[in-house]
mmCIF file of C-alpha atoms in Angstrom:
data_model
loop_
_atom_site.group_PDB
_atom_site.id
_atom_site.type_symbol
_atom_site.label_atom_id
_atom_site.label_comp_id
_atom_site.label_asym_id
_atom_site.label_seq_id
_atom_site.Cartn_x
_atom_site.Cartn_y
_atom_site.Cartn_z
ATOM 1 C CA UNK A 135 169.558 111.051 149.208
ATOM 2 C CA UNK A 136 166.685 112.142 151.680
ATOM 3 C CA UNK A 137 163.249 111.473 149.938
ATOM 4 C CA UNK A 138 161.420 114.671 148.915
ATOM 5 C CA UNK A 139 158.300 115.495 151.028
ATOM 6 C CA UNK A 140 154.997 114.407 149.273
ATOM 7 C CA UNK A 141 152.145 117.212 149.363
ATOM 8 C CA UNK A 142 148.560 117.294 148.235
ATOM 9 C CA UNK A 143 147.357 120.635 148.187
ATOM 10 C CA UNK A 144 143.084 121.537 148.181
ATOM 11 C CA UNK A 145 141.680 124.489 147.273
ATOM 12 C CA UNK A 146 138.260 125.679 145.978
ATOM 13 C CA UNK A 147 139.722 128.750 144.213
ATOM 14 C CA UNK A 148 142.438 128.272 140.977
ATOM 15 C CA UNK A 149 144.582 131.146 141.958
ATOM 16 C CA UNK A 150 145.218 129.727 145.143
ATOM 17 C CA UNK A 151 146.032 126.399 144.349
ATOM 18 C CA UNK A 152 148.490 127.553 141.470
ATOM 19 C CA UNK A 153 150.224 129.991 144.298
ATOM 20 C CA UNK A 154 150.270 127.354 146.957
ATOM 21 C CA UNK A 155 152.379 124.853 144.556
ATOM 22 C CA UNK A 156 154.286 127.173 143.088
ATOM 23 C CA UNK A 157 155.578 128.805 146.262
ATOM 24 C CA UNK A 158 156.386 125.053 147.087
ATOM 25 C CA UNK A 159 158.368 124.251 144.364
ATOM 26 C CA UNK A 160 160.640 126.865 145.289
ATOM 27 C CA UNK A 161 161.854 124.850 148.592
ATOM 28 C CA UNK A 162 163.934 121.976 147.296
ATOM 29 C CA UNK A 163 162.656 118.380 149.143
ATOM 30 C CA UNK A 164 159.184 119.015 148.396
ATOM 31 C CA UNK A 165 156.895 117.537 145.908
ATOM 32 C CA UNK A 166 153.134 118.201 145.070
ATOM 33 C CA UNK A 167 151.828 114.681 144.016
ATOM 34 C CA UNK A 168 148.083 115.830 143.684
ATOM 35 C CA UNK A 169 145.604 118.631 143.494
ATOM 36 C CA UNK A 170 142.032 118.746 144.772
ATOM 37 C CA UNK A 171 139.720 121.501 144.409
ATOM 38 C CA UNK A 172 136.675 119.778 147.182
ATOM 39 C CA UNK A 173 136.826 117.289 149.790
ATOM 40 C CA UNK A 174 135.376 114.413 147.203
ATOM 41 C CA UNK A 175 138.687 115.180 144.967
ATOM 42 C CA UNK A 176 140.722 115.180 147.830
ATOM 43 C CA UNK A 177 139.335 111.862 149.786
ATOM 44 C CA UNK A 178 139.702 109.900 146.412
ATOM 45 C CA UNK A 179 143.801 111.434 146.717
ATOM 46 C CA UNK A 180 144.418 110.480 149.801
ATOM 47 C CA UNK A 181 143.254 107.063 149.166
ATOM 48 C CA UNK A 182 145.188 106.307 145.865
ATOM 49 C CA UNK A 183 147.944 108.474 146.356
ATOM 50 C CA UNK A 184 150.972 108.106 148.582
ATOM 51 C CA UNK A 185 151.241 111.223 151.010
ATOM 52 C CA UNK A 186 153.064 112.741 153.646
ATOM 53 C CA UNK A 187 151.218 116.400 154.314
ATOM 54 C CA UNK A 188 148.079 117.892 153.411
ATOM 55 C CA UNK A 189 147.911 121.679 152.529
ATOM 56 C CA UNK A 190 143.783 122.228 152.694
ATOM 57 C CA UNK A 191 142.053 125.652 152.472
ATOM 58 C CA UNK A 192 139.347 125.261 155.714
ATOM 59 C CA UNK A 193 136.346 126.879 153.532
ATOM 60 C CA UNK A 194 135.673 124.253 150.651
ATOM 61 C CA UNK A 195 132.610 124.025 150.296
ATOM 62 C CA UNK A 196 130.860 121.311 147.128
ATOM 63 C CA UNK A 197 132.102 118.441 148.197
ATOM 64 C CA UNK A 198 130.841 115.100 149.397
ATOM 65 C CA UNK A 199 132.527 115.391 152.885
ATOM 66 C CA UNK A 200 132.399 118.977 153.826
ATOM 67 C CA UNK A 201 134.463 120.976 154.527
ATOM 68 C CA UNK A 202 135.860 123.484 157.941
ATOM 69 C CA UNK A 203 136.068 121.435 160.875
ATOM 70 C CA UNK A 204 134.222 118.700 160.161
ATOM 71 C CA UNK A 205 135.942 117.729 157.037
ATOM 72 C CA UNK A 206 139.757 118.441 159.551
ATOM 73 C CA UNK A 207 138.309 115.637 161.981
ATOM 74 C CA UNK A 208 137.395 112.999 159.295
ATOM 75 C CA UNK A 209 141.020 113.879 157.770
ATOM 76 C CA UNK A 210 142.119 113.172 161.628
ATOM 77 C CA UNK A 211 140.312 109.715 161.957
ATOM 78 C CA UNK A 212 141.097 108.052 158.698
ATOM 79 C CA UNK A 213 144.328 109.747 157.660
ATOM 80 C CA UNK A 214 146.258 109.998 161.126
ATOM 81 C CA UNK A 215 149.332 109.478 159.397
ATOM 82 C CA UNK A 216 149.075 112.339 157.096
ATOM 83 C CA UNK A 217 150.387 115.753 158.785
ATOM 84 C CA UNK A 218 148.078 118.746 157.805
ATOM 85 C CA UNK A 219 148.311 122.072 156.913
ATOM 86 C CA UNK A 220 145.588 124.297 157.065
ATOM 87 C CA UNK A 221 145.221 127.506 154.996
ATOM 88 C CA UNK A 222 142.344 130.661 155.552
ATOM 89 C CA UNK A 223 141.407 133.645 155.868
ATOM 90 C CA UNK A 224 139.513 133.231 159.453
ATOM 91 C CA UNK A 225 141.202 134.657 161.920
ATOM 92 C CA UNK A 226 138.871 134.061 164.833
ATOM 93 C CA UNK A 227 140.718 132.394 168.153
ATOM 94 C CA UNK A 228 138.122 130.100 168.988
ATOM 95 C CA UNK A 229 138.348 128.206 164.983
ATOM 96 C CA UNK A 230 142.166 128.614 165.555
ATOM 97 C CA UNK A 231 141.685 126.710 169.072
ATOM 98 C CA UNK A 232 139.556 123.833 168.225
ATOM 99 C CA UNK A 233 141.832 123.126 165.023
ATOM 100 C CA UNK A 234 144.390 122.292 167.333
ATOM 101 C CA UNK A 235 142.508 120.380 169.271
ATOM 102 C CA UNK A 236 141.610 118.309 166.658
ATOM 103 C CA UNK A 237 145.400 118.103 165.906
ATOM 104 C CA UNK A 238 146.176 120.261 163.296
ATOM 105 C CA UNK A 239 149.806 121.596 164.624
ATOM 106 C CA UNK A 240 150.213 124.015 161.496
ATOM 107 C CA UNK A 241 147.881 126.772 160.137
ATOM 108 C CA UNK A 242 149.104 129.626 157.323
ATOM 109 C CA UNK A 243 147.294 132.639 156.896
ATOM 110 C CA UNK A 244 146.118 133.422 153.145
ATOM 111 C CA UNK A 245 147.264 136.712 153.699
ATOM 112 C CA UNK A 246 150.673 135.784 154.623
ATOM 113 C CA UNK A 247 153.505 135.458 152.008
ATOM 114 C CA UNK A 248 152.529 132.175 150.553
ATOM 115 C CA UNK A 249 156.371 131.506 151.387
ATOM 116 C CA UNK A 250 155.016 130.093 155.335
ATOM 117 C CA UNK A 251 153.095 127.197 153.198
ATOM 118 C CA UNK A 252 156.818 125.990 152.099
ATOM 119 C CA UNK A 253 157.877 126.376 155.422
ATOM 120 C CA UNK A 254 154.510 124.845 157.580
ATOM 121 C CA UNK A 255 154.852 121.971 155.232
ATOM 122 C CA UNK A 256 158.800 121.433 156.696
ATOM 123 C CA UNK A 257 157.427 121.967 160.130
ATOM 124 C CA UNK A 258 154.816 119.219 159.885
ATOM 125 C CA UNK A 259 156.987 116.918 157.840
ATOM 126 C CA UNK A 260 159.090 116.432 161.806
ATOM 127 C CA UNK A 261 156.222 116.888 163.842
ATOM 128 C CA UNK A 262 156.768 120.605 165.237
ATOM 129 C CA UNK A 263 154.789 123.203 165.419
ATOM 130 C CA UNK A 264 153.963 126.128 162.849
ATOM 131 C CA UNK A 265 152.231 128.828 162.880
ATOM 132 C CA UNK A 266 152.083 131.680 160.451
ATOM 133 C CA UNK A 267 152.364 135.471 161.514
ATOM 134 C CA UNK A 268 148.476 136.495 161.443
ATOM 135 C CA UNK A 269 147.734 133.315 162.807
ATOM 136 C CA UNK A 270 150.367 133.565 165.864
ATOM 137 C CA UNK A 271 148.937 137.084 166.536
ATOM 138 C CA UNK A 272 145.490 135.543 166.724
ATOM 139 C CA UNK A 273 146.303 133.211 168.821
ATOM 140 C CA UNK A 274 148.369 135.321 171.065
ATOM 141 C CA UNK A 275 144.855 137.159 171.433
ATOM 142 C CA UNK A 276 143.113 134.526 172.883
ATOM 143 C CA UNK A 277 145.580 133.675 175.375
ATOM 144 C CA UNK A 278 145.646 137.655 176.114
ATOM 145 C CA UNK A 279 141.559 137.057 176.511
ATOM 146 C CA UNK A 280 141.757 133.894 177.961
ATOM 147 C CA UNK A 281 144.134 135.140 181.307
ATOM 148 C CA UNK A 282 145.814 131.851 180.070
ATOM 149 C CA UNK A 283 142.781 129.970 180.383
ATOM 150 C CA UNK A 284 142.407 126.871 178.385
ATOM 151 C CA UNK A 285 138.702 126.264 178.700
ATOM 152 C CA UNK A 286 136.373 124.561 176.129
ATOM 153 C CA UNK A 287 133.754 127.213 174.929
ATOM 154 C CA UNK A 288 130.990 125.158 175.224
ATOM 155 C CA UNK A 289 127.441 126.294 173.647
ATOM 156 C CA UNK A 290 123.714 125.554 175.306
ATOM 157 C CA UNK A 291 121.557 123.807 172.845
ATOM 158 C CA UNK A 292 119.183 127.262 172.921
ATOM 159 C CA UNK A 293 122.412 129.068 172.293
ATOM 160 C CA UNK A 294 123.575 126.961 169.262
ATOM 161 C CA UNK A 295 120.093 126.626 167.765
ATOM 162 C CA UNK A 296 119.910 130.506 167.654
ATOM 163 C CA UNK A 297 123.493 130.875 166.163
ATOM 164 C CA UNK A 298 122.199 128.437 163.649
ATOM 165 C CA UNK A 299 119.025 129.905 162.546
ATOM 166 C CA UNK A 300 120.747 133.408 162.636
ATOM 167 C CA UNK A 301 123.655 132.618 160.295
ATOM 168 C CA UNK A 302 120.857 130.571 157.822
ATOM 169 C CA UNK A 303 119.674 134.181 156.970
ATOM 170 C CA UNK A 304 116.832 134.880 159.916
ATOM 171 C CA UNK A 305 116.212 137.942 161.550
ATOM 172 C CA UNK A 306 116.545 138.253 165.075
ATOM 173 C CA UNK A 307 112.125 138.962 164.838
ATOM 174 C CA UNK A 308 112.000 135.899 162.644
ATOM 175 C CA UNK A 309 113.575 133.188 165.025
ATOM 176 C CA UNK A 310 111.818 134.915 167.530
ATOM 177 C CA UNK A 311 108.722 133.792 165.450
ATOM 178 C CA UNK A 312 109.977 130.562 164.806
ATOM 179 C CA UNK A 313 110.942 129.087 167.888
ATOM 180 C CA UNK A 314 107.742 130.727 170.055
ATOM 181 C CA UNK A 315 110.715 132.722 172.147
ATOM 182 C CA UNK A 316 110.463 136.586 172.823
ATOM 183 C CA UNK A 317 112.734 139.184 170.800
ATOM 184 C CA UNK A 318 114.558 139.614 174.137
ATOM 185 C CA UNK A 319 115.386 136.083 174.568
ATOM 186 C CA UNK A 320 116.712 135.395 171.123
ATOM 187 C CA UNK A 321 118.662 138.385 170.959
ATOM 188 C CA UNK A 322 120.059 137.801 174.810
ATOM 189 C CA UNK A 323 121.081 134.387 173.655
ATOM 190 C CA UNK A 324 122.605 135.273 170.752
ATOM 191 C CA UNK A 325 124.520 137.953 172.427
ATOM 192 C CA UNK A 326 125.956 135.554 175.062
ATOM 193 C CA UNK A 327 126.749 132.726 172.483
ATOM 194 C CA UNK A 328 128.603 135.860 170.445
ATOM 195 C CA UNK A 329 130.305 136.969 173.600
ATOM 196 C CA UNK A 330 131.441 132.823 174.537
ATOM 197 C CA UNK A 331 133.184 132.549 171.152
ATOM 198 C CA UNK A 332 135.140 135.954 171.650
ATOM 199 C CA UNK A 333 133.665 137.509 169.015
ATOM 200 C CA UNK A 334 132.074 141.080 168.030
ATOM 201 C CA UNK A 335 130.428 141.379 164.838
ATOM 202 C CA UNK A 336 127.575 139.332 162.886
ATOM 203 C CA UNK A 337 130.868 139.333 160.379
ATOM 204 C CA UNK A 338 132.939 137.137 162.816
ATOM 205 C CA UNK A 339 129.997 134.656 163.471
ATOM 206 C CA UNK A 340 129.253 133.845 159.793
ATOM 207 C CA UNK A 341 132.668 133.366 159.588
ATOM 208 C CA UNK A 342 132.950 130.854 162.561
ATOM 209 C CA UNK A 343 129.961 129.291 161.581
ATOM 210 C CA UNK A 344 131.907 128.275 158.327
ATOM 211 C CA UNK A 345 134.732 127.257 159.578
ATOM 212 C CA UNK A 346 132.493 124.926 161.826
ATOM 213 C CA UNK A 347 130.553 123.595 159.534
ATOM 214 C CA UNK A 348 127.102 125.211 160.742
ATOM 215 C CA UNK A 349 126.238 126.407 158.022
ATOM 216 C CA UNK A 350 125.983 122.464 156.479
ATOM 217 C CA UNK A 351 123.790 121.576 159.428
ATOM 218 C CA UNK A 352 119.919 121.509 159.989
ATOM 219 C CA UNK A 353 119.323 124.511 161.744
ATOM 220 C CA UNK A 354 116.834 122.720 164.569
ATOM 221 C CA UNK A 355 118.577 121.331 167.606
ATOM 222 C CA UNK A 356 116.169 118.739 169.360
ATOM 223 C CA UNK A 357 115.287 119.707 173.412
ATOM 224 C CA UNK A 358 116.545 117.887 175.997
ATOM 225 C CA UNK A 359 116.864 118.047 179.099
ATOM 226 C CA UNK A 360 119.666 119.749 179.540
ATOM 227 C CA UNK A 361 117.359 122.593 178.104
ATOM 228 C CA UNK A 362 115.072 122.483 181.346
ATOM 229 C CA UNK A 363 114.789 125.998 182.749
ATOM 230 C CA UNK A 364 116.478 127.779 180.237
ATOM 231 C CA UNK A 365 113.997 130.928 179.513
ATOM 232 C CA UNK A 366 111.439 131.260 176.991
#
């Protein structure tokens, strides 16, 4: 008899988690072993409790470890054996790019039929690839966008500072203020970091910013010099 697969599913919001297991339990061979609702609850799982794929919502946010991408790379470093599965509502390419450069060879959707969890989890249990349909869509965007490029989008320090400060809840005037830069500047920077990530409204940065974890960060990015020349 082939042993069942063992799943710990996180999720912030009740609803969710219910939905994620029970849409599991459907698919004979898989078992939920554990629940976690932040990354503290999680960790402590994954430590005491034998597993063979995580099923983790991306925005979690309460927790002693983070959550977004930060929290998916400390998952990568101390539980490489562990496949993952990551559930959420972002959309945006660039999240969906760096996720699988950190590894993660399966993202679902939220707004998918919570049937793709079931079958991500199957996926990841041999080591192939899954995708779920929003997600594929997205990601067949950035490809579109890229021309097939697979370049890094890679942020100046003046660039990432302003994203920062922006997404904490300053004005364009007020980081202007703050940093001793003109209006022009901060907005031109802004602008360029926006237009970098692939994305077109304030909406879509807060959201990448989340799914980063920039919005758990200090918002002031020390100089240095690879910051010499860039405008004031």
């Amino acid at each position: 008899m082939l042993q069942s697969i063992r799943v710990v599913v996180a999720d912030d919001h009740p609803v969710i988690l219910l939905g994620a297991e029970q849409a599991m339990l459907k698919f004979p061979g898989i078992e939920v072993v554990a629940r976690a609702r932040q990354s503290t609850e999680l960790i402590k799982a994954l430590q005491t409790i034998p597993c063979d794929v995580l099923v983790t919502d991306l925005a979690m946010p309460g927790g002693q470890y983070g959550d977004g991408l930060p929290l998916i790379g400390y998952l990568r470093r101390n539980f490489p054996e562990v496949g993952i599965v990551v559930l959420t509502m972002l959309e945006n390419p660039a999240l969906l790019k760096r996720l699988g450069e950190l590894g993660v060879i399966a993202v679902v959707h939220k707004s998918d039929d919570l049937s793709h969890i079931a079958l991500a989890v199957q996926h990841v249990s041999r080591d192939i690839e899954y995708m779920s349909p929003q997600v594929r869509v997205a990601l067949d965007s950035l490809r579109i966008n890229n021309g097939g490029k697979g370049d890094e989008v890679i942020l100046s320090k003046r660039e990432l500072e302003v994203v920062r400060l922006f997404v904490s809840g300053l004005t364009i005037k007020e980081i202007s203020g703050k940093l001793n830069r003109s209006i022009k500047t901060i907005s031109t920077q802004k602008n360029t970091a926006m237009r970098k990530l692939g994305l077109d409204r304030d909406t879509e940065l807060f959201q990448y910013a989340q799914g980063n974890g920039l919005l758990n960060l200090s918002a002031r990015v020390p100089d240095d010099e690879n910051d010499i020349g860039e405008p004031r």
